[in-house]
CSV table of C-alpha atoms and ligand atoms in Angstrom, one decimal:
chain,number,residue,atom,x,y,z
V,1,SER,CA,-26.1,-0.8,-23.3
V,2,ASP,CA,-22.7,-1.6,-21.4
V,3,ALA,CA,-22.1,2.2,-21.2
V,4,ASP,CA,-25.3,1.9,-19.2
V,5,THR,CA,-24.9,-1.4,-16.9
V,6,ASP,CA,-21.2,-0.2,-15.8
V,7,ALA,CA,-22.4,3.4,-15.1
V,8,THR,CA,-24.6,2.1,-12.2
V,9,LEU,CA,-22.0,-0.5,-11.3
V,10,ASP,CA,-19.5,2.2,-11.1
V,11,ALA,CA,-22.0,4.4,-9.2
V,12,GLY,CA,-20.6,3.5,-5.3
V,13,SER,CA,-18.0,1.6,-5.7
V,14,LEU,CA,-15.0,0.4,-3.6
V,15,ARG,CA,-11.6,0.8,-4.4
V,16,THR,CA,-8.6,-1.2,-3.1
V,17,PRO,CA,-7.3,0.4,-0.1
V,18,ILE,CA,-3.3,1.6,-0.4
V,19,VAL,CA,-0.8,0.4,2.3
V,20,ALA,CA,2.2,1.8,2.8
V,21,VAL,CA,5.6,-0.1,5.2
V,22,LEU,CA,7.4,1.8,7.1
V,23,GLY,CA,9.8,0.7,10.1
V,24,HIS,CA,13.6,1.1,11.0
V,25,VAL,CA,16.0,0.2,8.8
V,26,ASP,CA,17.1,-3.7,8.2
V,27,HIS,CA,14.0,-4.4,10.4
V,28,GLY,CA,12.5,-6.5,7.2
V,29,LYS,CA,9.8,-4.0,5.5
V,30,THR,CA,11.5,-5.0,1.5
V,31,THR,CA,11.5,-8.4,3.2
V,32,LEU,CA,7.9,-8.2,4.1
V,33,LEU,CA,6.7,-7.0,0.7
V,34,ASP,CA,8.7,-9.7,-1.4
V,35,ARG,CA,7.3,-12.4,0.6
V,36,ILE,CA,3.6,-11.0,0.1
V,37,ARG,CA,4.1,-11.1,-4.2
V,38,GLY,CA,5.8,-13.9,-4.2
V,39,SER,CA,3.3,-15.9,-1.2
V,40,ALA,CA,0.1,-14.5,-3.6
V,41,VAL,CA,2.0,-15.6,-6.4
V,42,GLN,CA,3.1,-19.3,-5.3
V,43,GLU,CA,-1.0,-19.6,-3.5
V,44,GLY,CA,-3.5,-18.2,-5.9
V,45,GLU,CA,-3.9,-18.9,-9.7
V,46,ALA,CA,-2.2,-16.9,-12.5
V,47,GLY,CA,-3.2,-13.5,-12.4
V,48,ALA,CA,-4.2,-13.8,-8.3
V,49,ILE,CA,-1.6,-11.0,-7.8
V,50,THR,CA,-1.2,-8.2,-10.3
V,51,GLN,CA,2.1,-6.0,-10.4
V,52,HIS,CA,1.0,-2.4,-10.9
V,53,ILE,CA,3.5,0.4,-11.6
V,54,GLY,CA,4.9,1.3,-8.0
V,55,ALA,CA,2.7,-0.9,-6.2
V,56,THR,CA,0.9,-4.9,-5.6
V,57,ALA,CA,-2.8,-5.6,-5.6
V,58,VAL,CA,-3.7,-8.2,-4.1
V,59,PRO,CA,-7.3,-9.4,-4.8
V,60,LEU,CA,-8.8,-10.6,-1.7
V,61,SER,CA,-10.0,-13.8,-3.3
V,62,THR,CA,-6.1,-14.7,-2.5
V,63,ILE,CA,-6.2,-13.3,1.1
V,64,SER,CA,-8.6,-15.1,1.2
V,65,GLU,CA,-7.0,-18.5,0.1
V,66,MET,CA,-3.8,-17.8,2.4
V,67,ALA,CA,-5.7,-17.1,5.6
V,68,GLY,CA,-7.9,-20.4,5.6
V,69,ALA,CA,-10.4,-20.2,8.5
V,70,LEU,CA,-9.6,-16.4,9.5
V,71,VAL,CA,-11.3,-15.0,6.2
V,72,ASP,CA,-14.9,-15.6,5.4
V,73,PRO,CA,-14.9,-13.6,1.9
V,74,THR,CA,-18.2,-12.9,2.5
V,75,ASP,CA,-17.5,-10.6,5.5
V,76,PHE,CA,-16.0,-8.4,2.4
V,77,ASP,CA,-16.8,-5.9,0.0
V,78,LEU,CA,-13.2,-4.4,-0.6
V,79,PRO,CA,-11.5,-5.5,-3.4
V,80,GLY,CA,-8.5,-6.3,-1.6
V,81,LEU,CA,-5.3,-4.2,-1.1
V,82,LEU,CA,-2.7,-2.5,-2.7
V,83,PHE,CA,0.9,-1.8,-1.1
V,84,ILE,CA,2.9,0.4,-2.4
V,85,ASP,CA,6.2,-1.0,-3.2
V,86,THR,CA,8.6,1.7,-2.3
V,87,PRO,CA,8.6,1.1,1.6
V,88,GLY,CA,10.2,3.2,3.9
V,89,HIS,CA,9.1,6.7,5.7
V,90,HIS,CA,10.4,8.8,2.8
V,91,SER,CA,8.4,7.7,0.5
V,92,PHE,CA,5.2,7.5,2.5
V,93,SER,CA,5.9,11.3,3.8
V,94,THR,CA,6.3,12.9,0.4
V,95,LEU,CA,3.7,10.8,-1.3
V,96,ARG,CA,0.4,12.9,-0.4
V,97,SER,CA,-3.0,12.8,-1.6
V,98,ARG,CA,-5.1,16.1,-1.2
V,99,GLY,CA,-2.6,17.1,1.6
V,100,GLY,CA,-3.2,14.1,3.3
V,101,ALA,CA,-1.1,10.9,3.5
V,102,LEU,CA,-1.7,9.0,-0.1
V,103,ALA,CA,-2.1,5.6,2.1
V,104,ASP,CA,-4.7,4.6,3.9
V,105,ILE,CA,-2.9,2.5,6.2
V,106,ALA,CA,0.3,1.5,7.2
V,107,VAL,CA,2.5,-1.5,8.7
V,108,LEU,CA,5.2,-0.4,10.8
V,109,VAL,CA,7.3,-3.3,10.8
V,110,VAL,CA,9.5,-3.4,14.1
V,111,ASP,CA,12.6,-6.2,14.2
V,112,VAL,CA,11.6,-8.1,17.7
V,113,ASN,CA,14.7,-8.8,18.5
V,114,ASP,CA,15.7,-5.1,18.1
V,115,GLY,CA,12.8,-3.2,19.6
V,116,PHE,CA,12.4,0.4,19.1
V,117,GLN,CA,14.7,2.1,16.7
V,118,PRO,CA,15.0,6.0,15.9
V,119,GLN,CA,13.2,5.8,12.6
V,120,THR,CA,10.0,3.7,13.9
V,121,GLU,CA,10.0,6.4,16.1
V,122,GLU,CA,9.7,8.8,13.3
V,123,ALA,CA,7.8,6.3,11.0
V,124,ILE,CA,5.6,6.3,14.0
V,125,ASN,CA,5.8,10.4,14.2
V,126,ILE,CA,4.6,10.7,10.8
V,127,LEU,CA,1.8,8.3,11.5
V,128,LYS,CA,0.6,10.1,14.2
V,129,ARG,CA,0.5,13.7,12.2
V,130,THR,CA,-1.6,12.4,9.3
V,131,GLY,CA,-3.8,10.5,11.6
V,132,THR,CA,-3.1,7.2,9.1
V,133,PRO,CA,-4.4,4.1,11.6
V,134,PHE,CA,-1.9,1.2,10.8
V,135,VAL,CA,-0.7,-2.0,12.8
V,136,VAL,CA,2.6,-3.7,13.5
V,137,ALA,CA,3.9,-6.0,12.0
V,138,ALA,CA,6.2,-7.7,15.3
V,139,ASN,CA,8.7,-9.5,12.3
V,140,LYS,CA,11.1,-12.0,12.8
V,141,VAL,CA,9.6,-13.9,15.1
V,142,ASP,CA,11.2,-16.9,13.0
V,143,THR,CA,14.5,-15.7,14.7
V,144,THR,CA,13.4,-16.8,18.3
V,145,PRO,CA,15.3,-19.4,19.8
V,146,GLY,CA,14.2,-23.2,19.5
V,147,TRP,CA,11.3,-21.6,17.0
V,148,ASN,CA,10.1,-24.7,14.9
V,149,PRO,CA,8.9,-23.0,11.5
V,150,GLN,CA,5.5,-22.7,9.9
V,151,GLN,CA,6.0,-21.9,6.5
V,152,GLY,CA,2.7,-19.1,5.7
V,153,GLU,CA,0.3,-20.8,8.4
V,154,PRO,CA,-1.9,-18.3,10.6
V,155,ILE,CA,-0.1,-16.9,13.8
V,156,GLN,CA,-1.8,-19.1,16.7
V,157,GLN,CA,-1.3,-22.0,15.0
V,158,SER,CA,2.8,-21.6,14.3
V,159,LEU,CA,2.7,-20.5,18.0
V,160,GLU,CA,0.7,-24.2,19.2
V,161,LYS,CA,3.7,-25.5,17.6
V,162,GLN,CA,6.1,-24.2,19.6
V,163,SER,CA,8.0,-25.4,22.7
V,164,GLU,CA,6.9,-23.4,26.0
V,165,ARG,CA,10.7,-21.7,25.9
V,166,ALA,CA,10.5,-20.4,22.9
V,167,THR,CA,6.9,-19.2,23.4
V,168,SER,CA,7.7,-17.3,26.2
V,169,ARG,CA,10.1,-15.7,25.2
V,170,LEU,CA,9.0,-14.2,22.0
V,171,ASN,CA,6.0,-13.3,24.6
V,172,GLU,CA,9.1,-11.2,26.1
V,173,ASN,CA,10.2,-9.6,23.5
V,174,LEU,CA,6.2,-8.5,21.9
V,175,TYR,CA,5.0,-7.5,25.9
V,176,GLU,CA,8.6,-5.0,25.6
V,177,LEU,CA,7.2,-3.8,22.0
V,178,ILE,CA,3.5,-3.0,24.0
V,179,GLY,CA,5.4,-1.5,25.9
V,180,ASP,CA,7.2,1.1,23.6
V,181,LEU,CA,3.8,1.8,22.2
V,182,SER,CA,2.5,2.2,25.1
V,183,GLY,CA,4.4,4.8,26.0
V,184,GLU,CA,4.3,6.6,22.5
V,185,GLY,CA,0.5,7.1,23.4
V,186,PHE,CA,-1.1,3.8,21.9
V,187,SER,CA,-3.0,1.4,24.4
V,188,ALA,CA,-2.0,-2.0,22.0
V,189,ASP,CA,-2.6,-6.0,22.3
V,190,PHE,CA,-1.9,-8.7,20.2
V,191,TYR,CA,-4.0,-7.9,17.1
V,192,TRP,CA,-6.7,-11.2,18.3
V,193,ARG,CA,-7.2,-9.6,21.4
V,194,VAL,CA,-8.3,-5.8,19.8
V,195,GLN,CA,-11.8,-5.0,20.2
V,196,ASP,CA,-11.4,-1.9,18.6
V,197,PHE,CA,-8.8,-1.2,16.1
V,198,GLN,CA,-10.0,2.4,16.0
V,199,SER,CA,-8.4,3.0,19.6
V,200,ASN,CA,-6.1,0.1,19.6
V,201,ILE,CA,-3.4,-0.5,18.1
V,202,GLY,CA,-2.8,-4.5,16.4
V,203,VAL,CA,0.1,-6.4,17.1
V,204,VAL,CA,0.7,-9.1,14.9
V,205,PRO,CA,3.5,-11.5,15.2
V,206,LEU,CA,5.0,-12.7,12.1
V,207,SER,CA,7.6,-13.4,9.9
V,208,ALA,CA,8.9,-12.2,6.7
V,209,MET,CA,11.4,-14.9,6.2
V,210,THR,CA,8.9,-17.7,6.8
V,211,GLY,CA,5.5,-16.5,6.0
V,212,GLU,CA,4.0,-17.3,8.7
V,213,GLY,CA,1.8,-14.5,10.5
V,214,ILE,CA,1.5,-12.7,6.8
V,215,PRO,CA,-1.9,-14.2,6.5
V,216,ASP,CA,-3.2,-12.7,9.6
V,217,LEU,CA,-1.2,-9.0,8.6
V,218,LEU,CA,-3.2,-9.1,5.7
V,219,THR,CA,-6.5,-10.2,7.2
V,220,VAL,CA,-6.0,-7.6,10.1
V,221,LEU,CA,-5.7,-5.2,7.1
V,222,MET,CA,-8.8,-5.9,4.7
V,223,GLY,CA,-10.9,-5.6,8.3
V,224,LEU,CA,-9.4,-2.1,9.1
V,225,SER,CA,-10.5,-0.8,5.8
V,226,GLN,CA,-13.7,-2.8,5.9
V,227,ARG,CA,-14.8,-1.3,9.2
V,228,TYR,CA,-13.2,2.0,9.8
V,229,MET,CA,-12.6,3.4,6.1
V,230,LYS,CA,-15.5,1.7,4.1
V,231,GLU,CA,-16.6,5.1,3.1
V,232,GLU,CA,-12.9,6.6,2.3
V,233,MET,CA,-12.7,3.7,0.0
V,234,SER,CA,-16.6,4.8,-2.1
V,235,VAL,CA,-15.0,6.4,-5.5
V,236,ASP,CA,-16.6,7.7,-8.3
V,237,ALA,CA,-14.8,4.5,-10.2
V,238,GLY,CA,-16.0,6.3,-13.7
V,239,GLY,CA,-15.0,9.9,-12.9
V,240,PRO,CA,-12.2,11.7,-14.0
V,241,GLY,CA,-8.8,9.8,-12.5
V,242,VAL,CA,-7.2,11.6,-9.4
V,243,GLY,CA,-3.6,10.5,-8.1
V,244,THR,CA,0.0,11.0,-6.9
V,245,VAL,CA,2.6,11.0,-8.8
V,246,LEU,CA,6.0,8.2,-6.9
V,247,GLU,CA,8.3,9.1,-9.8
V,248,VAL,CA,9.2,10.5,-12.8
V,249,GLN,CA,11.4,8.5,-15.4
V,250,ASP,CA,12.6,8.1,-18.6
V,251,GLU,CA,11.7,5.7,-20.9
V,252,ARG,CA,12.9,4.6,-23.7
V,253,GLY,CA,10.9,5.1,-26.5
V,254,PHE,CA,8.5,7.1,-24.2
V,255,GLY,CA,10.9,10.3,-23.0
V,256,ALA,CA,10.0,11.5,-19.3
V,257,THR,CA,7.1,9.8,-18.4
V,258,LEU,CA,5.1,9.6,-14.5
V,259,ASP,CA,4.2,6.6,-12.4
V,260,VAL,CA,0.7,7.2,-10.6
V,261,VAL,CA,-0.8,5.8,-7.6
V,262,LEU,CA,-4.6,6.3,-8.7
V,263,TYR,CA,-7.1,7.2,-6.1
V,264,ASP,CA,-9.7,7.7,-7.5
V,265,GLY,CA,-11.4,7.8,-10.8
V,266,VAL,CA,-10.2,6.6,-14.3
V,267,VAL,CA,-7.6,7.4,-16.5
V,268,ARG,CA,-7.4,6.3,-20.2
V,269,GLU,CA,-5.8,7.1,-23.3
V,270,GLY,CA,-6.4,10.4,-24.7
V,271,ASP,CA,-7.3,12.0,-21.6
V,272,THR,CA,-6.1,15.9,-20.9
V,273,VAL,CA,-4.2,15.2,-17.6
V,274,VAL,CA,-3.4,18.3,-15.5
V,275,VAL,CA,0.1,17.4,-13.4
V,276,GLY,CA,1.8,19.4,-11.0
V,277,GLY,CA,5.6,20.9,-12.4
V,278,ARG,CA,8.3,22.5,-11.1
V,279,ASP,CA,7.0,26.2,-12.4
V,280,GLU,CA,3.4,26.4,-13.3
V,281,PRO,CA,0.5,22.7,-13.6
V,282,ILE,CA,1.5,21.2,-16.9
V,283,VAL,CA,-1.6,20.4,-19.6
V,284,THR,CA,-0.2,17.3,-21.4
V,285,GLU,CA,-2.5,14.8,-23.5
V,286,VAL,CA,-1.8,10.4,-22.1
V,287,ARG,CA,-0.5,8.5,-25.0
V,288,ALA,CA,0.1,5.6,-23.2
V,289,LEU,CA,-0.6,3.7,-20.1
V,290,LEU,CA,1.8,1.2,-19.1
V,291,GLN,CA,1.5,-2.0,-16.7
V,292,PRO,CA,4.3,-4.2,-16.2
V,293,ARG,CA,4.5,-7.1,-18.8
V,294,PRO,CA,2.9,-10.4,-16.6
V,295,ASN,CA,6.1,-12.5,-15.9
V,296,ALA,CA,8.1,-10.5,-17.4
V,297,GLU,CA,11.7,-12.3,-16.1
V,298,ILE,CA,13.5,-11.1,-18.9
V,299,ARG,CA,14.0,-7.3,-18.5
V,300,ALA,CA,13.5,-7.2,-22.3
V,301,GLU,CA,13.3,-3.6,-24.1
V,302,LYS,CA,9.1,-4.5,-23.9
V,303,GLN,CA,8.5,-5.0,-20.7
V,304,PHE,CA,5.3,-3.4,-20.7
V,305,GLU,CA,2.2,-3.2,-22.0
V,306,ARG,CA,-0.2,-1.3,-22.9
V,307,VAL,CA,-3.9,-0.5,-21.6
V,308,GLU,CA,-6.6,1.2,-22.5
V,309,GLU,CA,-8.1,2.3,-19.0
V,310,VAL,CA,-7.0,2.3,-15.4
V,311,ARG,CA,-9.1,1.8,-12.2
V,312,ALA,CA,-8.3,3.7,-9.1
V,313,ALA,CA,-6.6,2.2,-7.1
V,314,ALA,CA,-3.8,0.8,-9.2
V,315,GLY,CA,-0.4,2.3,-10.0
V,316,VAL,CA,0.3,2.9,-13.4
V,317,LYS,CA,3.3,4.8,-16.1
V,318,ILE,CA,1.4,7.3,-17.9
V,319,ALA,CA,3.3,8.8,-20.9
V,320,ALA,CA,2.2,11.8,-22.5
V,321,PRO,CA,4.4,14.8,-24.2
V,322,ASP,CA,6.0,17.8,-21.9
V,323,LEU,CA,6.3,16.0,-18.5
V,324,ASP,CA,10.3,17.2,-17.9
V,325,GLU,CA,9.4,19.2,-15.1
V,326,ALA,CA,6.4,17.1,-13.4
V,327,MET,CA,7.7,16.5,-9.7
V,328,SER,CA,7.4,13.0,-7.9
V,329,GLY,CA,4.8,13.6,-5.0
V,330,ALA,CA,3.1,16.3,-7.3
V,331,PRO,CA,-0.5,15.9,-7.6
V,332,VAL,CA,-2.4,14.3,-11.4
V,333,ARG,CA,-5.5,15.0,-11.9
V,334,VAL,CA,-7.9,13.8,-15.2
V,335,VAL,CA,-9.7,16.3,-17.1
V,336,ARG,CA,-13.1,15.4,-18.7
V,337,GLY,CA,-16.0,17.5,-20.9
V,338,GLY,CA,-12.9,20.0,-21.3
V,339,ASP,CA,-13.7,23.5,-21.5
V,340,GLU,CA,-11.5,25.8,-20.8
V,341,ALA,CA,-13.0,26.6,-17.2
V,342,ALA,CA,-12.7,23.1,-16.4
V,343,LEU,CA,-9.0,23.3,-17.4
V,344,GLU,CA,-8.7,26.1,-15.4
V,345,ALA,CA,-10.6,24.6,-12.1
V,346,VAL,CA,-8.4,21.3,-12.3
V,347,LYS,CA,-5.0,23.7,-12.7
V,348,ARG,CA,-6.8,25.6,-9.8
V,349,GLU,CA,-6.7,22.5,-7.7
V,350,VAL,CA,-3.5,21.2,-8.6
V,351,ARG,CA,-1.7,24.5,-7.4
V,352,GLU,CA,-3.7,24.4,-4.7
V,353,GLU,CA,-2.8,21.1,-3.8
V,354,LEU,CA,0.9,21.9,-4.7
V,355,ALA,CA,1.4,24.7,-2.6
V,356,LYS,CA,-0.5,22.2,0.6
V,357,ILE,CA,2.2,19.3,0.2
V,358,GLU,CA,5.2,22.4,-0.4
V,359,VAL,CA,4.4,23.7,3.6
V,360,ASP,CA,4.2,20.5,5.1
F,1,GDP,P1,14.5,-3.0,5.6
F,1,GDP,O1,15.5,-2.5,5.8
F,1,GDP,O2,13.7,-3.0,6.2
F,1,GDP,O3,13.6,-3.1,4.3
F,1,GDP,O4,15.1,-4.8,5.4
F,1,GDP,P2,14.9,-5.9,5.2
F,1,GDP,O5,13.7,-6.5,4.3
F,1,GDP,O6,16.2,-5.6,3.9
F,1,GDP,O7,15.8,-7.3,6.3
F,1,GDP,C1,16.8,-6.8,6.0
F,1,GDP,C2,17.8,-8.1,6.5
F,1,GDP,O8,16.8,-9.2,7.8
F,1,GDP,C3,17.7,-9.3,5.9
F,1,GDP,O9,18.9,-9.6,5.3
F,1,GDP,C4,16.3,-9.7,5.3
F,1,GDP,O10,16.7,-11.3,5.0
F,1,GDP,C5,16.8,-10.0,6.6
F,1,GDP,N1,15.1,-10.2,7.7
F,1,GDP,C6,13.9,-10.1,7.5
F,1,GDP,N2,12.8,-10.1,7.5
F,1,GDP,C7,13.2,-11.6,7.9
F,1,GDP,C8,12.3,-12.5,9.1
F,1,GDP,O11,11.2,-12.6,9.5
F,1,GDP,N3,13.2,-13.4,9.4
F,1,GDP,C9,14.6,-13.5,9.4
F,1,GDP,N4,15.2,-14.3,10.1
F,1,GDP,N5,15.6,-12.5,8.9
F,1,GDP,C10,14.6,-11.0,8.2
């Protein structure tokens, strides 16, 4: 039957790695995320990227279209990348999964002209503490004097078209950045020279404004996930959903709702879920699962559409009763096959996870 086929496919499914963007204010985090969304939309067919609640999914096929010769899609079996839309290390540090970072990998955005700044250091400390693998996006290469912009091109192709003066000016900045990283105890290099991304930090020169170097960034993130995190990406895709609350938001017609990033399993309408609350874990039942309506240009009443189920990794809005006391950063877990003992076990897990988060 279809259900059986589904179950077989689900066994050992690989999920999308969750990516966070960090960096000093004004170094270009928001522009980078916008550009990734925008260029993915231009590049692919309709539906090439999906806007989730709080996150953007970029499938492998879109990455390989953007990256051209950089990517051989048969090298990858991870489905793509899921970018958390709220940049910055505040959201990064409050968003946990089982006590660790919710994001599997991070992009540290550094303005090539400005180099390391206080919030760059803060971000690095958080990445060190959580042991999160990251790449450095050396942003704003287009501001190099004499730069000849190459919209959306891989960075090495663009570099070939730059004057010697521009290239050497950019290189000075990049070497300074590599020096700063080494001062933090990271051996770093231009990403194309890095053999082992586990012990070396890859630096990707790019421009969030012109898009050059973005294909490289996406390729490096895919490679990093595929090489070193494939095991962690292997999920029980048909199992009970597990996620983290990004935000608790009032929505007209629904009351308090949860914006959730699901990182394991599946959540369905009607599921019993346990979510971390101010005093006690909240036990409730999913009334509706909501996703942004595709191409919702007009912020009209119906900005969401209902879906029956959502699979990890994904962002989703969960509408359910009794969510007023739910907290952002708290765990959410689906209880399935629900006898009382199963429910109590999940409540205990949620309590323990919350305690871990509050200690840090
Ligand atoms: P955030 O605070 O890190 O999110 O930074 P923003 O994305 O808001 O960017 C700060 C400013 O830098 C904005 O005026 C952007 O337009 C500009 N900016 C960001 N990336 C680039 C880039 O690659 N090139 C240029 N020339 N400007 C950029």
